[in-house]
Amino acid sequence: MREDRTGPSKSRYVPERQSDFGVPRCCSSFVNHFPHHLIVTFCYGFSALCGPISFFSICITLSSALIFSICITMAVHSSAILLLQLFFYFLVASAASRSNEIAGGVRIWPLPASVTHGGHRRLYVAKDLRLNTQGSNFSDASGILQEGFSRLLDVVRAAHVVDANLTRLGSSALLLGIHIVVSSPSDELQYGVDESYTLSVPAPTPGKPAYAYLQARTVYGALHGLQTFSQLCSFNFESRVIEVRKVPWNIIDQPRFSYRGLLIDTSRHYQPLPVIKKVIDSMAYAKLNVLHWHIVDTQSFPLEIPSFPKLWLGAYSKQERYTIADATEIVRYAQRRGVSVLAEVDVPGHALSWGVGYPALWPSKDCKQPLDVSNEFTFKVIDGILSDFSKIFKYRFVHLGGDEVNTTCWTVTPHIRNWLRKQGMKESDAYKYFVLQAQKIALSHGYELVNWEETFNDFGSELSRKTVVHNWLGTGVAPEVVAAGLRCIVSNQDSWYLDHIDTSWEQFYTNEPLKNITDPQHQKLVIGGEVCMWGENIDGSNIEQTIWPRAAAAAERLWTPYDNLAKDPNQVFARLTHFRCLLNQRGINAAPVSGLGRSAPWGPGSCYVQ
């Protein structure tokens, strides 16, 4: 998201909009206090009952008439609002029932590649559920698998206290443990790591102890399998135990895309470590596997850089900073949950905060960005940053930004204007020179490169062949990028920007990264997609409910095979609401599904229909 202080910007932020139903003046007081999400819920329920009808077209068509009729009803009877809420509740409950039937009763999110299950039989999870790794090539010297298993136990037991006496249930009805076999001895987490797994949970057999069986090529596939197993578990209020219903289960699963990202922005608002860790936890629940950390920008530079220790003078305050140890801990914490960290240092624009500690990086005191292209010190600082990055961020890629560069400061600053003339460069040439120099520095530190799409739009043929182009402006560039033989990450702002709170979860779900890309070889160059949580209006108080559940809709698009995805998002409403409620039970503040981004519940009611 781009908001420079020096001149106009193609800002990615769309302000939060209030609903405008065009109601009569006599009703304006009522409408100002009317829970607008009831309208959204009504429209959603109506569309779910009537079939694959556009969510927004229904709202546009019905909103004015509905509000007007409500005004009249309110004048007649003061209890109309209660009746209206009950009616909405019925509509959404009906929609949930309908989508649950279509899903075949499978509530796993994201939907696996292949799932079969039984009918009415069940297994009860033993209180001392055991981890068995006999036959595995993975020694788990680092304890990553054991930690994952322990987290599984914590999340399945988090919602209720298990206080039953299991001995009365009989040993054949008990699930005693999970047998995990991992083929690879390595726990290296890198782009393209095998994340596949198979999971089977048997039906009870008299006289035979029951174990779930999880097989994976790598420990990271095993961690995904444990996440899936956790969603098979539920609390039985009669027996007061955790159970797995509809056994036997047989699941074969692997991701559709290797890159499934979520961007967080710690420049516009500082995010404390515990907040970032909770975001990482929630990513693992949805099988997202890359945390794109947009660390610095125009507004602040919160990260310690030992090579140039004055850079973090650009932080908002001394308390709103990340030490090298903090960054190392974020990477470690994420890796143990199967999440890589993609670090971004955005150049040459969005860098005003750099000059707080090193004013020589500014073109002048009156014109402070983009960074001074004529000063060799600028590139020494970039080299130092990336050198320090290479000791912390071990992911194959580093993100170099490169978007929304307003070069006015270069042409109005005398010493840069003179330098351009001596080099025989125009502004556009200097922009290209800067980006390519930054790429060379990053390559020298062993990184492959990610740049925002403007770099491709302006000089794509001259980018390093190790560049991944990060789309954000719209859907049109991805086909051009892959046709040119470069890789691409899709994050088009009209559908996958979480700070656009007027973008519905249905839009997140239906956004297809391979749109208009039909050549199989070109399709392979789309390495995945990313939802972006830009931080102008986001801090620790609202980040979770702005991310979830809409990010989960994109997560299924990126994980589940294309042919298994619902063509009508109404069909997945019940599964998504179930996952949203599961997130709430695990301490993640996910907003209701039935509203737009970051919406509040529209009234009393079940989590499973809101």
XYZ file of C-alpha atoms in Angstrom:
610
model
C 0.000 0.000 0.000
C 1.484 3.251 -1.082
C 1.020 6.632 0.591
C 4.028 8.906 0.189
C 4.197 12.210 2.008
C 5.794 13.955 -0.955
C 3.168 14.476 -3.606
C 0.190 12.480 -4.811
C 0.191 8.709 -4.721
C -1.647 5.826 -6.283
C -2.789 4.792 -2.835
C -3.957 1.232 -2.449
C -6.226 2.222 0.410
C -9.945 2.532 -0.193
C -11.573 4.407 2.702
C -14.163 2.615 4.740
C -17.519 3.521 3.252
C -20.791 3.977 5.036
C -23.854 2.470 3.403
C -26.044 4.889 1.495
C -29.481 3.487 0.828
C -31.044 6.686 -0.454
C -33.875 6.558 2.077
C -36.569 9.225 2.568
C -35.642 12.125 4.854
C -38.385 11.121 7.276
C -36.594 7.838 7.955
C -33.038 9.153 8.159
C -32.871 9.045 11.949
C -33.922 5.421 12.014
C -31.598 4.426 9.195
C -28.628 6.018 10.944
C -29.197 3.623 13.838
C -30.297 0.620 11.795
C -27.842 -2.298 11.797
C -26.808 -2.210 8.146
C -25.305 -5.672 8.286
C -28.859 -6.988 8.593
C -29.309 -5.847 5.014
C -26.168 -7.664 3.992
C -27.329 -10.774 5.815
C -30.740 -10.591 4.195
C -29.195 -10.271 0.745
C -26.807 -13.130 1.399
C -29.536 -15.413 2.692
C -31.780 -14.521 -0.218
C -29.039 -15.252 -2.745
C -28.192 -18.542 -1.046
C -31.786 -19.700 -1.261
C -32.267 -18.573 -4.844
C -29.052 -19.980 -6.251
C -25.948 -18.442 -7.842
C -27.152 -14.834 -7.976
C -24.705 -11.983 -7.546
C -24.468 -10.905 -3.913
C -24.085 -7.243 -4.726
C -26.740 -7.079 -7.439
C -29.296 -8.335 -4.930
C -28.209 -5.756 -2.371
C -28.357 -2.926 -4.862
C -31.784 -4.014 -6.040
C -33.369 -4.607 -2.645
C -31.699 -2.161 -0.251
C -33.783 0.958 -0.874
C -37.101 -0.874 -1.019
C -36.244 -2.909 2.065
C -35.286 0.097 4.165
C -38.397 1.980 3.072
C -40.626 -0.942 4.017
C -38.854 -1.203 7.363
C -39.555 2.473 8.033
C -43.256 1.907 7.448
C -43.242 -1.228 9.565
C -41.507 0.581 12.408
C -44.219 3.200 12.347
C -46.827 0.466 12.705
C -45.267 -1.749 15.319
C -42.188 -1.321 17.509
C -41.387 -5.054 17.540
C -40.826 -5.186 13.788
C -37.062 -5.119 14.194
C -37.196 -8.309 16.256
C -39.293 -10.027 13.617
C -36.916 -8.814 10.938
C -33.921 -10.207 12.811
C -35.650 -13.544 13.211
C -36.458 -13.573 9.507
C -32.821 -12.848 8.612
C -31.698 -15.527 11.050
C -33.980 -18.021 9.284
C -32.645 -17.059 5.854
C -29.006 -17.435 6.809
C -29.667 -20.650 8.725
C -31.342 -22.024 5.614
C -28.365 -20.961 3.523
C -26.010 -22.677 5.946
C -28.068 -25.860 5.812
C -28.090 -25.786 2.026
C -24.329 -25.301 1.726
C -23.684 -28.012 4.310
C -25.692 -30.485 2.244
C -23.746 -29.565 -0.890
C -20.445 -30.031 0.980
C -21.434 -33.582 1.889
C -21.000 -32.876 5.575
C -17.204 -32.328 5.264
C -16.241 -29.256 7.272
C -12.482 -29.206 6.714
C -11.044 -25.850 5.620
C -9.305 -25.595 3.228
C -10.926 -28.545 1.465
C -8.420 -31.384 0.867
C -7.674 -32.838 -2.549
C -9.437 -36.114 -1.741
C -11.675 -37.007 1.205
C -13.747 -40.062 2.033
C -15.452 -40.822 5.325
C -17.879 -43.191 6.969
C -21.356 -42.749 8.400
C -22.349 -42.781 12.061
C -19.445 -44.527 13.767
C -16.995 -42.592 15.919
C -13.808 -42.871 17.936
C -13.160 -41.180 21.261
C -9.809 -39.436 21.611
C -7.819 -40.791 24.539
C -6.830 -38.262 27.190
C -3.217 -39.330 26.820
C -3.236 -39.367 23.002
C 0.235 -40.548 21.999
C 2.623 -39.668 19.194
C 4.230 -42.696 17.521
C 7.022 -42.096 14.977
C 8.238 -45.676 14.506
C 9.493 -46.201 10.949
C 9.994 -42.487 10.297
C 13.231 -41.215 8.749
C 12.767 -37.911 10.530
C 14.567 -37.921 13.881
C 12.906 -34.718 15.127
C 16.120 -33.601 16.789
C 14.791 -30.023 16.859
C 11.466 -31.101 18.378
C 9.398 -29.434 15.644
C 7.099 -32.443 15.173
C 6.616 -32.995 18.903
C 5.770 -29.303 19.303
C 3.254 -29.565 16.477
C 1.645 -32.567 18.139
C 1.487 -30.727 21.464
C -0.182 -27.748 19.774
C -2.711 -30.151 18.259
C -3.636 -31.388 21.728
C -3.924 -27.821 22.988
C -6.270 -26.623 20.232
C -8.603 -29.636 20.262
C -8.971 -29.342 24.043
C -9.193 -25.545 24.143
C -12.951 -25.153 23.773
C -14.117 -27.417 26.642
C -12.875 -29.290 29.674
C -12.627 -33.047 29.074
C -13.819 -34.535 32.349
C -15.276 -37.944 31.414
C -14.128 -41.370 32.573
C -13.029 -42.991 29.308
C -12.569 -46.470 30.769
C -16.302 -47.132 30.538
C -16.223 -46.600 26.758
C -14.139 -49.684 26.005
C -10.642 -49.806 24.505
C -11.826 -50.529 20.953
C -13.728 -47.209 20.897
C -10.641 -45.199 21.862
C -8.233 -43.499 19.487
C -4.985 -44.090 21.331
C -2.594 -42.045 19.222
C -1.343 -40.831 15.875
C 1.349 -42.778 14.029
C 3.365 -40.316 11.921
C 5.874 -41.435 9.297
C 7.986 -38.751 7.590
C 10.200 -39.762 4.662
C 12.695 -36.889 4.618
C 15.184 -36.490 7.480
C 15.456 -32.725 6.823
C 13.528 -29.931 8.530
C 14.714 -27.238 6.103
C 11.834 -24.949 5.176
C 12.200 -23.393 1.758
C 10.114 -22.411 -1.242
C 8.820 -25.512 -3.018
C 9.145 -27.840 -0.025
C 6.865 -30.868 -0.309
C 3.751 -30.179 1.802
C 1.713 -33.244 0.831
C 0.335 -35.757 3.310
C -2.081 -38.640 3.645
C -4.209 -39.119 6.753
C -6.363 -42.068 7.746
C -8.473 -42.519 10.868
C -9.842 -46.062 11.202
C -13.253 -47.259 12.285
C -13.374 -49.021 15.659
C -12.523 -52.742 15.465
C -13.250 -54.983 18.474
C -10.073 -56.105 20.179
C -7.800 -53.890 18.046
C -6.281 -50.635 19.361
C -6.988 -47.695 17.068
C -4.332 -45.295 15.779
C -4.646 -42.568 13.174
C -1.980 -42.857 10.483
C -0.308 -39.789 8.993
C 2.297 -40.096 6.260
C 4.231 -37.208 4.687
C 7.324 -36.587 2.615
C 8.465 -33.769 4.956
C 7.712 -32.657 8.471
C 5.833 -29.677 6.998
C 3.388 -31.982 5.243
C 2.962 -33.721 8.596
C 2.182 -30.397 10.297
C -0.532 -29.744 7.705
C -1.904 -33.220 8.355
C -2.105 -32.461 12.080
C -4.034 -29.273 11.289
C -6.504 -31.317 9.251
C -6.820 -33.913 12.025
C -7.601 -31.128 14.504
C -10.623 -30.187 12.391
C -11.945 -33.754 12.549
C -12.129 -33.518 16.335
C -15.164 -32.194 18.198
C -16.474 -32.174 21.742
C -19.308 -34.556 22.651
C -21.533 -32.879 25.251
C -23.129 -36.159 26.315
C -19.949 -38.159 26.896
C -17.819 -35.063 27.701
C -14.942 -36.280 25.540
C -13.250 -35.308 22.285
C -14.370 -37.522 19.438
C -13.789 -38.115 15.744
C -17.100 -38.677 14.015
C -17.904 -40.377 10.703
C -14.952 -42.744 10.838
C -13.226 -44.128 8.867
C -11.564 -41.080 7.260
C -9.140 -41.268 4.349
C -7.580 -38.013 3.149
C -5.013 -37.427 0.415
C -3.878 -33.848 0.219
C -1.367 -31.417 -1.228
C -1.393 -27.698 -2.060
C -2.313 -26.334 -5.460
C 0.253 -23.492 -5.204
C 3.606 -23.477 -3.410
C 3.298 -19.804 -2.411
C 0.275 -18.929 -0.249
C 0.971 -15.619 1.388
C -0.298 -13.010 3.803
C 1.264 -9.542 3.970
C 1.451 -7.561 7.197
C 2.582 -3.935 7.334
C 4.600 -2.834 10.371
C 5.504 0.608 9.069
C 2.045 2.241 9.074
C 1.377 0.780 12.530
C 3.802 -1.105 14.750
C 2.600 -4.646 15.482
C 3.891 -6.112 18.775
C 5.554 -9.532 18.697
C 2.626 -11.353 20.372
C 0.284 -9.954 17.703
C 2.548 -11.138 14.885
C 2.816 -14.576 16.503
C -0.969 -14.885 16.693
C -1.183 -13.974 13.017
C 1.323 -16.754 12.273
C -0.694 -19.230 14.351
C -3.835 -18.356 12.434
C -2.019 -18.694 9.103
C -1.034 -22.241 10.009
C -4.667 -23.096 10.796
C -5.593 -22.080 7.218
C -2.450 -23.611 5.622
C -1.068 -20.270 4.465
C 2.708 -20.651 4.302
C 4.401 -17.274 3.637
C 4.338 -14.246 5.936
C 5.274 -11.290 3.716
C 6.703 -8.824 6.218
C 6.476 -5.282 4.827
C 8.817 -4.002 7.484
C 9.572 -0.398 6.558
C 7.972 2.346 4.519
C 7.563 6.113 4.328
C 6.107 6.408 7.814
C 8.564 4.441 9.967
C 11.688 2.266 9.983
C 11.224 0.005 13.014
C 13.886 -2.688 12.403
C 17.399 -2.728 13.837
C 20.078 -2.848 11.120
C 23.493 -3.437 12.726
C 25.368 -2.337 9.602
C 23.676 1.084 9.774
C 22.456 1.467 13.357
C 20.880 4.911 12.900
C 18.237 3.641 10.474
C 15.807 2.728 13.208
C 15.826 6.309 14.407
C 13.051 6.445 11.812
C 10.769 4.388 14.087
C 7.725 6.043 15.642
C 9.271 5.680 19.088
C 11.932 3.694 20.926
C 9.264 1.309 22.129
C 7.987 0.618 18.603
C 11.034 -1.190 17.262
C 12.186 -4.720 16.433
C 15.631 -5.850 17.499
C 17.619 -8.365 15.495
C 16.668 -10.908 18.166
C 12.989 -10.038 17.664
C 13.227 -10.608 13.912
C 15.092 -13.867 14.449
C 12.377 -15.015 16.841
C 9.626 -14.225 14.322
C 11.423 -16.301 11.687
C 11.989 -19.168 14.159
C 8.406 -19.119 15.412
C 7.025 -19.126 11.874
C 9.344 -21.895 10.653
C 8.183 -24.244 13.396
C 4.658 -23.822 12.074
C 5.552 -24.326 8.436
C 5.506 -20.609 7.586
C 8.351 -18.847 5.752
C 9.044 -15.123 6.182
C 9.504 -12.978 3.072
C 11.186 -9.719 4.120
C 10.559 -6.568 2.102
C 12.737 -3.487 1.814
C 10.887 -1.194 -0.587
C 13.147 0.945 -2.807
C 13.568 3.556 -4.133
C 10.185 4.991 -3.112
C 8.424 4.648 0.220
C 11.689 5.360 2.001
C 11.349 8.767 3.661
C 11.899 7.226 7.114
C 15.413 6.090 6.145
C 16.674 9.669 6.129
C 15.742 10.369 9.743
C 18.926 8.586 10.757
C 20.890 9.263 7.564
C 19.771 12.535 5.935
C 22.258 11.991 3.090
C 19.799 9.427 1.710
C 17.265 12.165 0.998
C 17.571 14.100 -2.272
C 17.291 17.240 -0.108
C 15.810 18.366 3.196
C 12.842 19.750 1.313
C 12.318 16.767 -0.996
C 12.889 13.506 0.846
C 11.989 10.627 -1.436
C 12.663 8.580 -3.472
C 16.146 7.765 -2.197
C 19.004 9.695 -3.784
C 19.876 7.754 -6.939
C 23.063 9.802 -7.501
C 24.668 8.986 -4.149
C 26.751 5.803 -3.890
C 26.060 5.854 -0.147
C 22.445 4.938 -0.945
C 23.518 1.635 -2.444
C 25.994 0.977 0.379
C 23.086 1.234 2.819
C 20.973 -1.147 0.717
C 23.909 -3.554 0.627
C 24.250 -3.368 4.398
C 20.543 -3.979 4.942
C 20.504 -7.001 2.666
C 23.705 -8.328 4.214
C 22.044 -8.196 7.632
C 18.845 -9.671 6.159
C 20.767 -12.674 4.834
C 21.745 -13.616 8.388
C 18.097 -13.653 9.543
C 15.735 -14.215 6.630
C 16.627 -17.531 5.004
C 13.747 -17.685 2.543
C 14.844 -17.946 -1.085
C 13.332 -14.588 -1.987
C 13.671 -11.011 -0.792
C 11.113 -8.368 -1.783
C 12.623 -5.152 -3.176
C 9.401 -3.202 -3.732
C 9.914 -0.765 -6.599
C 6.365 0.514 -6.916
C 4.810 3.984 -7.061
C 8.044 5.874 -7.570
C 7.419 9.590 -8.025
C 10.712 10.846 -9.461
C 9.928 14.560 -9.132
C 12.502 15.008 -6.369
C 15.235 13.799 -8.686
C 14.497 16.435 -11.310
C 13.983 19.391 -8.961
C 17.113 18.716 -6.873
C 20.109 20.403 -8.565
C 22.837 17.864 -7.755
C 20.684 14.928 -8.916
C 19.571 16.811 -12.027
C 23.236 17.434 -12.876
C 24.064 13.773 -12.266
C 21.262 12.692 -14.587
C 22.574 14.970 -17.293
C 26.119 13.606 -16.950
C 24.835 10.038 -17.096
C 22.651 10.805 -20.089
C 19.589 9.615 -18.180
C 15.984 10.660 -18.042
C 13.897 10.135 -14.906
C 12.619 6.800 -16.213
C 16.180 5.670 -16.919
C 17.202 6.531 -13.365
C 14.264 4.549 -11.956
C 15.340 1.512 -13.977
C 18.979 2.013 -12.964
C 18.045 2.096 -9.280
C 15.892 -1.044 -9.415
C 18.476 -3.030 -11.366
C 21.277 -1.934 -9.013
C 19.215 -3.090 -6.026
C 18.596 -6.397 -7.795
C 22.327 -6.919 -8.353
C 23.004 -6.294 -4.662
C 20.316 -8.766 -3.595
C 21.627 -11.400 -6.006
C 25.111 -10.965 -4.539
C 23.689 -12.004 -1.163
C 22.188 -15.186 -2.592
C 18.588 -14.032 -2.903
C 16.120 -14.407 -5.723
C 13.982 -11.338 -6.247
C 10.422 -10.107 -5.907
C 9.382 -6.703 -7.259
C 6.023 -4.985 -7.522
C 4.552 -5.009 -11.013
C 5.439 -1.434 -12.024
C 9.008 -2.607 -12.589
C 7.740 -5.127 -15.140
C 5.357 -2.647 -16.715
C 8.170 -0.125 -17.252
C 11.181 -2.300 -18.156
C 10.205 -5.944 -17.803
C 12.623 -7.245 -20.424
C 15.595 -5.909 -18.450
C 14.681 -7.398 -15.071
C 16.791 -10.265 -13.802
C 15.435 -13.638 -14.907
C 15.373 -14.504 -11.204
C 12.630 -11.918 -10.660
C 9.146 -12.796 -9.441
C 6.721 -10.045 -10.450
C 4.217 -9.218 -7.704
C 0.901 -8.209 -9.262
C -1.339 -5.737 -7.435
C -2.846 -3.228 -9.870
C -5.310 -5.588 -11.549
C -5.703 -8.974 -13.181
C -4.225 -8.093 -16.570
C -0.508 -8.209 -15.843
C -0.126 -11.857 -14.759
C -0.712 -13.303 -18.263
C 1.836 -10.827 -19.664
C 4.418 -11.685 -16.992
C 4.296 -15.424 -17.525
C 4.203 -15.006 -21.317
C 7.519 -13.163 -20.909
C 8.915 -16.163 -19.031
C 8.969 -14.585 -15.572
C 7.273 -15.889 -12.448
C 4.338 -14.122 -10.822
C 2.562 -13.738 -7.475
C -1.065 -12.587 -7.696
C -2.446 -10.006 -5.233
C -4.803 -7.922 -7.357
C -6.136 -5.156 -5.140
C -9.744 -5.392 -6.316
C -10.106 -8.842 -4.728
C -7.225 -9.673 -2.355
C -6.591 -6.492 -0.389
C -7.820 -6.999 3.163
C -7.754 -3.282 4.016
C -10.477 -2.835 1.390
C -13.154 -3.738 3.879
C -15.912 -3.388 1.290
C -14.519 -6.446 -0.539
C -16.663 -9.460 0.366
C -15.425 -12.932 1.212
C -17.138 -14.158 -1.971
C -14.788 -11.955 -4.009
C -11.815 -13.337 -2.113
C -13.016 -16.888 -2.781
C -13.681 -16.507 -6.506
C -10.502 -14.596 -7.394
C -8.625 -16.977 -9.695
C -4.817 -16.558 -9.988
C -4.738 -18.338 -13.366
C -7.425 -16.193 -14.973
C -6.780 -15.886 -18.721
C -3.696 -18.119 -18.471
C -4.394 -21.316 -20.418
C -0.927 -22.547 -21.444
C 0.155 -25.222 -18.885
C 3.770 -24.033 -19.025
C 2.692 -20.474 -18.303
C 0.436 -21.634 -15.469
C 3.454 -23.163 -13.731
C 5.065 -19.720 -13.597
C 2.290 -18.408 -11.316
C 3.863 -19.559 -8.071
C 0.838 -18.547 -6.008
C -0.995 -15.646 -4.467
C -1.100 -13.396 -1.449
C -3.683 -11.438 0.511
C -2.434 -8.056 1.715
C -3.134 -6.525 5.120
C -1.941 -2.963 4.595
C -1.683 -1.086 7.854
C -2.904 2.509 7.487
C -5.991 1.737 9.591
C -4.808 -1.480 11.246
C -3.064 -2.067 14.552
C -3.129 -4.740 17.233
C -6.719 -3.886 18.137
C -8.301 -4.907 14.828
C -5.824 -6.821 12.686
C -7.277 -10.287 13.311
C -10.898 -9.501 12.483
C -9.779 -7.625 9.367
C -7.774 -10.613 8.138
C -10.255 -13.347 9.040
C -12.376 -14.940 7.696
C -11.793 -13.357 4.271
C -8.174 -14.534 4.118
C -9.452 -18.077 4.643
C -11.527 -17.772 1.474
C -8.350 -16.992 -0.482
C -6.479 -19.736 1.371
C -8.838 -22.375 -0.020
C -8.436 -20.938 -3.525
C -4.664 -21.354 -3.166
C -4.667 -24.797 -1.522
C -7.557 -26.807 -2.979
C -7.404 -28.328 -6.499
C -9.244 -26.141 -8.977
C -11.802 -28.823 -9.857
C -12.716 -29.203 -6.167
C -13.400 -25.505 -5.644
C -17.014 -24.398 -5.445
C -18.150 -22.526 -8.521
C -20.817 -20.813 -6.416
C -19.391 -19.472 -3.116
C -22.783 -20.019 -1.451
C -21.903 -23.703 -1.454
C -19.069 -23.181 1.039
C -20.867 -20.843 3.437
C -21.402 -23.490 6.132
C -17.812 -24.699 6.002
C -16.453 -21.152 6.167
C -18.683 -20.189 9.099
C -17.610 -23.398 10.849
C -13.950 -22.471 10.303
C -14.578 -18.923 11.479
C -16.130 -20.232 14.691
C -13.203 -22.641 15.070
C -10.823 -19.679 14.856
C -12.820 -17.892 17.571
C -12.596 -20.994 19.772
C -8.835 -20.975 19.297
C -8.548 -17.361 20.384
C -8.414 -15.754 16.926
C -10.778 -12.792 16.598
C -12.333 -13.647 13.249
C -15.255 -11.458 12.157
C -18.650 -12.838 11.068
C -18.803 -14.324 7.586
C -22.154 -12.774 6.667
C -20.927 -9.177 6.634
C -18.178 -7.397 4.759
C -14.680 -6.930 6.106
C -14.293 -6.471 9.865
C -18.042 -6.402 10.408
C -19.663 -6.890 13.801
C -22.377 -9.464 14.523
C -25.739 -8.139 13.317
C -27.556 -9.189 16.466
C -28.023 -12.097 18.860
C -27.539 -15.456 17.208
C -25.398 -18.484 16.645
C -21.817 -18.110 15.476
C -22.587 -20.705 12.801
C -25.072 -18.525 10.931
C -23.334 -15.153 11.209
